[in-house]
Protein backbone atom coordinates (compact mmCIF):
# COMPACT_ATOMS: atom_id res chain seq x y z
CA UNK A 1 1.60 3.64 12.39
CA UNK A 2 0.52 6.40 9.86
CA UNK A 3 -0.24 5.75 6.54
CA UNK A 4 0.09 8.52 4.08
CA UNK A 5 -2.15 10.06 1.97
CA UNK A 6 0.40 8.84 -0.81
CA UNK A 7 0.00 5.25 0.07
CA UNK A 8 -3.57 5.85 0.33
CA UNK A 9 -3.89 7.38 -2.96
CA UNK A 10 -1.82 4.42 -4.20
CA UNK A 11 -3.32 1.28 -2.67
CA UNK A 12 -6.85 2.90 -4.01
CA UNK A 13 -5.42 3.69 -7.79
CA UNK A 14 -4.18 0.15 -7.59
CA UNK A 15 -7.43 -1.13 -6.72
CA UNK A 16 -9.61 0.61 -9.30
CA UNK A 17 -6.89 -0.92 -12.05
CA UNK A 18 -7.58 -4.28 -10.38
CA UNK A 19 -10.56 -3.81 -10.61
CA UNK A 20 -10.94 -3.18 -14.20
CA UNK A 21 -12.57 -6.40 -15.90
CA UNK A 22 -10.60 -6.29 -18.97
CA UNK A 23 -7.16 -5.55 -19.87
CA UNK A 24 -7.60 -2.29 -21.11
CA UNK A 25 -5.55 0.04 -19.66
CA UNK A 26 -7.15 2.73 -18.14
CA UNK A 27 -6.12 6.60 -18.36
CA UNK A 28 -4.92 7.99 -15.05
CA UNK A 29 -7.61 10.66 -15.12
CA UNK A 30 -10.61 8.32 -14.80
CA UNK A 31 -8.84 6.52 -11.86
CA UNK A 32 -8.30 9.82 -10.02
CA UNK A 33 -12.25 10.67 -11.01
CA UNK A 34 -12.96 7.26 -9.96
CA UNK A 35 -11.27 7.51 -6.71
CA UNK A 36 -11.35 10.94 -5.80
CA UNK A 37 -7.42 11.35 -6.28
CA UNK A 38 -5.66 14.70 -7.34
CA UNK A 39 -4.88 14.05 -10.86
CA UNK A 40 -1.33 15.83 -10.94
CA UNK A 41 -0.78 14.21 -7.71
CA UNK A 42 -1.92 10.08 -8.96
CA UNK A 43 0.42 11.10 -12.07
CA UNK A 44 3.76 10.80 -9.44
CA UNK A 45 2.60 8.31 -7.68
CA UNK A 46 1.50 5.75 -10.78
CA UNK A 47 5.24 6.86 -12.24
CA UNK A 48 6.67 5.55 -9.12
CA UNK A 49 4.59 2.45 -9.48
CA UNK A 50 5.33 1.70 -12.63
CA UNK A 51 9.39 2.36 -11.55
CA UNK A 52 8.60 0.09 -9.35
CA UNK A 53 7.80 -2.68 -11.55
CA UNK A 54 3.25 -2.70 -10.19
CA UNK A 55 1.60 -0.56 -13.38
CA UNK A 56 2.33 -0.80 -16.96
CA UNK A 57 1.66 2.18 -18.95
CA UNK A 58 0.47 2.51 -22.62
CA UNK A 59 1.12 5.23 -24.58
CA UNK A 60 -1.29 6.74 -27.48
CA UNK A 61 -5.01 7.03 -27.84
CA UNK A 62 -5.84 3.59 -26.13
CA UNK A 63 -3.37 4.33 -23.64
CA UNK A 64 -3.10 4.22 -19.51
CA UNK A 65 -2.08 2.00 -16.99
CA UNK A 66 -2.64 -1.71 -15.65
CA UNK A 67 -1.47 -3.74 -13.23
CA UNK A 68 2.24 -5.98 -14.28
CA UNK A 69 0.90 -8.56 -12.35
CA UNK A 70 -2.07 -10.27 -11.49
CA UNK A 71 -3.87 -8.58 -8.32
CA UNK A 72 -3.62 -11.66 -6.73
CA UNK A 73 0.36 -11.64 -6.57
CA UNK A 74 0.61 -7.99 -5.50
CA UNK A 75 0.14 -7.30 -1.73
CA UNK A 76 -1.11 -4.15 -0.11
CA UNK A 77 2.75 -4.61 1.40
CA UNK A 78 4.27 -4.37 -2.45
CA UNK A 79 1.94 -0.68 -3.19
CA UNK A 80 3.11 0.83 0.15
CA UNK A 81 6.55 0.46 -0.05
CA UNK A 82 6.61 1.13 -3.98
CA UNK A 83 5.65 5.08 -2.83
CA UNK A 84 6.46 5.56 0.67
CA UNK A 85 9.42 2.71 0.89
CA UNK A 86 9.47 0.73 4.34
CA UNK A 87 6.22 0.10 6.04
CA UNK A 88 7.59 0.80 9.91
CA UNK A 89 10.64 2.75 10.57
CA UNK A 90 10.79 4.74 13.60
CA UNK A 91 12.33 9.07 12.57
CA UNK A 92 12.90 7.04 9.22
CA UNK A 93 15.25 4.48 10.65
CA UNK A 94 14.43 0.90 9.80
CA UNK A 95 14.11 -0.72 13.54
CA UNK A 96 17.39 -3.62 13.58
CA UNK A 97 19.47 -0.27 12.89
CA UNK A 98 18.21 1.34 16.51
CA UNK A 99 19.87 1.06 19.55
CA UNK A 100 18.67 2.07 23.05
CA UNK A 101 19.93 1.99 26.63
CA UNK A 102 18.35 1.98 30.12
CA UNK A 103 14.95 1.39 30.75
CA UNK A 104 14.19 2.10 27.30
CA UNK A 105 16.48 -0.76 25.82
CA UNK A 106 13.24 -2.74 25.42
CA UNK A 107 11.30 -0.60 22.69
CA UNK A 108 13.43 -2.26 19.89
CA UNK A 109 11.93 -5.61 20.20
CA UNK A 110 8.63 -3.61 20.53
CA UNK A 111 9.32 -2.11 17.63
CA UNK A 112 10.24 -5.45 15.83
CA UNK A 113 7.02 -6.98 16.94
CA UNK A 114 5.52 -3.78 15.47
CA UNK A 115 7.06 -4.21 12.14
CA UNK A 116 6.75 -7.79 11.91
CA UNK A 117 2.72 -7.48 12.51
CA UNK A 118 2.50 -5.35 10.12
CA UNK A 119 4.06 -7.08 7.41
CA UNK A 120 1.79 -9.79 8.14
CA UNK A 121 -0.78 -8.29 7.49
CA UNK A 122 -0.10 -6.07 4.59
CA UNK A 123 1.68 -8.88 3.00
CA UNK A 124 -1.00 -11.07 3.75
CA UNK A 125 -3.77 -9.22 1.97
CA UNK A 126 -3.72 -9.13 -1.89
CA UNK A 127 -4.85 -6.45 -4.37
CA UNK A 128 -7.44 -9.20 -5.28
CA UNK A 129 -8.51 -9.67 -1.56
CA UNK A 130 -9.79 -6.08 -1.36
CA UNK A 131 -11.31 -5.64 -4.69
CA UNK A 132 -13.26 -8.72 -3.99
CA UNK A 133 -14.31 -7.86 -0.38
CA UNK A 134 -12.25 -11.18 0.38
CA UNK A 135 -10.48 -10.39 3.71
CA UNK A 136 -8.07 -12.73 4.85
CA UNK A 137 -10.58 -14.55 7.69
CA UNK A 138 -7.33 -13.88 10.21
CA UNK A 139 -7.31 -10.07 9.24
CA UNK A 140 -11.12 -9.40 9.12
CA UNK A 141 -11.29 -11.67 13.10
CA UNK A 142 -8.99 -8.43 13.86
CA UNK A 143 -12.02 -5.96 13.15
CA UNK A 144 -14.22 -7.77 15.22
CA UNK A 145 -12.00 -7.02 18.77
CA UNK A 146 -13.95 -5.13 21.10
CA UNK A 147 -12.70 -1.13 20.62
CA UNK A 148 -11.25 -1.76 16.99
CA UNK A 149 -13.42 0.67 15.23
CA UNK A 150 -12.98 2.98 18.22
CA UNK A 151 -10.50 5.48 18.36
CA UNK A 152 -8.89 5.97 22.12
């Protein structure tokens, strides 16, 4: 699984407004100094966000963005999809609409299992989780497996 630099950009933009303490919305050019984004570039993505029912923007002097929702009821799942829609599809065809024959009839369940462990673990994990440093204990076990910070 890849995740784009869009998503990325997008979980972390959501994270800084979950962040935020208040409900002041902030102006997208201190999230992109706070996270390191590409202004023009957080500008797309907090448009599609905010199509997609996560951000609110303000217009006007006191204007920016915050989150619709609490960060608690918006999953790292929700942001992803928002910018980059599904979160596995294999040549950007959701996995129940493959078929395969032969020996390699058995990736689609493979892929399925694929999907389906993702989703519980991006659904799993809240907005709030991460800008707490409040894992899920099931998701942070998963970093403790021998060779999981090790790329092979």
């Amino acid at each position: 699984m890849r995740i784009s630099a869009r998503a990325d950009y997008a979980v972390r933009a959501a994270l800084q407004l979950a962040a935020s303490r208040d409900d002041t919305p902030l102006k997208s050019e201190a999230i992109a100094a706070a996270q390191d984004i590409p202004h023009k570039f957080l500008e797309g993505i907090l448009n599609d966000m905010r199509r997609g029912g996560l951000v609110l923007s303000q217009r006007g002097g006191n204007g920016g963005y915050r989150l619709a929702r609490p960060a608690d009821s918006i999953s790292i799942a929700d942001v992803i999809r928002v910018v980059d829609g599904p979160l596995v599809s294999v040549r950007g065809v959701r996995p129940p609409d493959l078929s395969y024959t032969g020996p390699a009839e058995s990736l689609l369940p493979l892929w399925i299992a694929l999907r389906s462990n993702v989703r519980e673990i991006l659904e799993g994990v809240s907005l709030a989780d991460v800008a707490s440093s409040q894992l899920p204990s099931d998701v942070s076990a998963l970093t403790d497996a021998p060779g999981a910070w090790v790329n092979p």
